[in-house]
């Protein structure tokens, strides 16, 4: 029985620290200042948008965490269950969470989990070795085999 080793936490890079500060500032500016041509919900959405852009570009937090934070901020700031009321035209909070339960998202997540499991136990390398066994005579045959296997697998995945 083996226990996975704990990976030491790496310190934040300067761009990540900068991104956190600028991202939070970019989030606060449209909320505090009036933006001409936008109502209150538009200003809040602009704030979330600017926050997401800065955090994605600088990777101040991991990308998946930024994506989930955007959905959370939408629910907290511009849905019908917002902390500060937006108005009658606000979308239901269920509409925002529905994006997380989309069949396409579930399909991708399932594929990533299967791929991660295959990589963890070396199944990916074993399958690749079995598929490439007939093509190991020369570099040209190996390239042909790789292209053929890729074409066959992509037919089934599409």
XYZ file of C-alpha atoms in Angstrom:
158
model
C 0.000 0.000 0.000
C 1.484 3.317 -1.042
C 0.567 6.801 -0.044
C 0.925 9.645 -2.523
C 3.502 12.163 -1.440
C 2.307 15.648 -0.667
C 3.533 18.113 -3.260
C 5.057 21.175 -1.593
C 3.209 24.390 -2.285
C 5.108 26.674 -4.625
C 5.273 30.350 -3.690
C 3.262 32.812 -5.744
C 5.093 34.383 -8.648
C 5.163 38.201 -8.813
C 2.712 38.209 -11.756
C 0.235 36.206 -9.671
C 0.459 38.646 -6.763
C 0.089 41.533 -9.192
C -2.874 39.768 -10.820
C -4.690 39.375 -7.528
C -4.386 43.054 -6.728
C -5.225 44.311 -10.211
C -8.039 41.767 -10.569
C -9.700 42.876 -7.352
C -9.224 46.530 -8.307
C -10.690 45.878 -11.777
C -13.620 44.172 -10.062
C -14.291 47.098 -7.727
C -14.019 49.960 -10.244
C -17.256 49.263 -12.216
C -19.136 48.578 -8.985
C -18.043 51.811 -7.291
C -18.098 54.123 -10.327
C -21.093 54.632 -12.607
C -20.493 53.329 -16.120
C -22.512 55.301 -18.690
C -24.949 53.170 -20.677
C -25.076 50.300 -18.186
C -27.648 49.572 -15.539
C -26.698 48.111 -12.167
C -26.665 44.492 -13.347
C -24.554 45.487 -16.366
C -22.013 47.174 -14.112
C -21.835 44.079 -11.925
C -21.372 41.832 -14.963
C -18.625 44.137 -16.273
C -16.910 43.863 -12.881
C -17.074 40.056 -13.015
C -15.808 40.100 -16.615
C -12.795 42.288 -15.778
C -12.037 40.161 -12.727
C -12.097 36.990 -14.849
C -9.894 38.454 -17.580
C -7.173 39.565 -15.171
C -7.256 36.342 -13.164
C -7.147 34.183 -16.315
C -4.286 36.121 -17.905
C -2.138 36.221 -14.774
C -3.253 32.823 -13.417
C -3.483 34.417 -9.980
C -5.475 31.351 -8.931
C -5.799 28.124 -10.927
C -7.911 28.466 -14.071
C -10.611 26.072 -12.894
C -10.954 28.045 -9.663
C -11.365 31.267 -11.647
C -14.124 29.669 -13.731
C -16.012 28.465 -10.657
C -15.512 31.850 -8.969
C -17.099 33.582 -11.974
C -20.217 31.414 -11.674
C -20.334 32.007 -7.924
C -20.011 35.784 -8.395
C -22.800 35.734 -10.984
C -25.075 33.964 -8.521
C -24.136 36.300 -5.670
C -24.309 39.557 -7.645
C -26.706 39.355 -10.602
C -29.157 36.482 -10.060
C -32.590 36.658 -8.482
C -30.944 35.479 -5.233
C -28.278 38.212 -5.312
C -26.967 39.691 -2.077
C -28.035 43.131 -3.281
C -31.295 43.065 -5.264
C -30.917 43.622 -8.997
C -34.489 43.805 -10.237
C -37.295 41.781 -11.717
C -35.434 40.829 -14.917
C -32.710 38.894 -13.057
C -32.117 35.299 -14.083
C -32.748 32.529 -11.605
C -29.736 31.251 -9.696
C -30.608 27.788 -11.059
C -29.862 29.070 -14.575
C -26.295 29.877 -13.542
C -25.731 26.545 -11.817
C -27.254 24.735 -14.806
C -24.084 25.525 -16.750
C -22.184 23.241 -14.384
C -24.625 20.376 -15.045
C -24.603 20.681 -18.823
C -24.335 17.251 -20.514
C -21.299 18.445 -22.458
C -19.499 19.447 -19.249
C -20.331 16.088 -17.665
C -19.067 14.291 -20.803
C -15.768 16.193 -20.733
C -15.379 15.629 -16.998
C -15.967 11.894 -17.434
C -13.401 11.741 -20.226
C -10.835 13.596 -18.143
C -11.433 11.288 -15.175
C -11.017 8.175 -17.335
C -7.843 9.601 -18.892
C -6.448 10.498 -15.472
C -7.138 7.000 -14.172
C -5.553 5.424 -17.262
C -2.454 7.582 -16.803
C -2.205 6.888 -13.080
C -2.107 3.112 -13.571
C -0.063 3.112 -16.793
C -2.946 1.841 -18.907
C -2.378 4.563 -21.500
C 1.193 3.420 -22.172
C 0.169 -0.241 -22.323
C -2.615 0.449 -24.828
C -0.287 2.586 -26.947
C 2.360 -0.161 -26.913
C -0.196 -2.776 -28.007
C -1.510 -0.584 -30.827
C 1.999 0.339 -32.030
C 3.444 -3.209 -31.856
C 2.799 -4.022 -35.570
C 4.466 -0.775 -36.682
C 7.813 -0.869 -34.869
C 10.056 -1.924 -37.789
C 11.052 1.569 -38.927
C 10.389 5.213 -38.262
C 8.202 5.517 -41.367
C 6.043 2.581 -40.326
C 5.767 3.955 -36.816
C 4.586 7.305 -38.188
C 2.107 5.549 -40.488
C 0.847 3.479 -37.570
C 0.436 6.516 -35.371
C -1.525 8.346 -38.071
C -3.695 5.279 -38.778
C -4.475 4.631 -35.128
C -5.268 8.306 -34.587
C -7.622 8.296 -37.586
C -9.393 5.129 -36.407
C -9.790 6.358 -32.840
C -11.038 9.763 -33.967
C -13.717 8.086 -36.106
C -15.146 6.450 -32.998
C -14.834 9.563 -30.862
C -16.700 11.726 -33.342
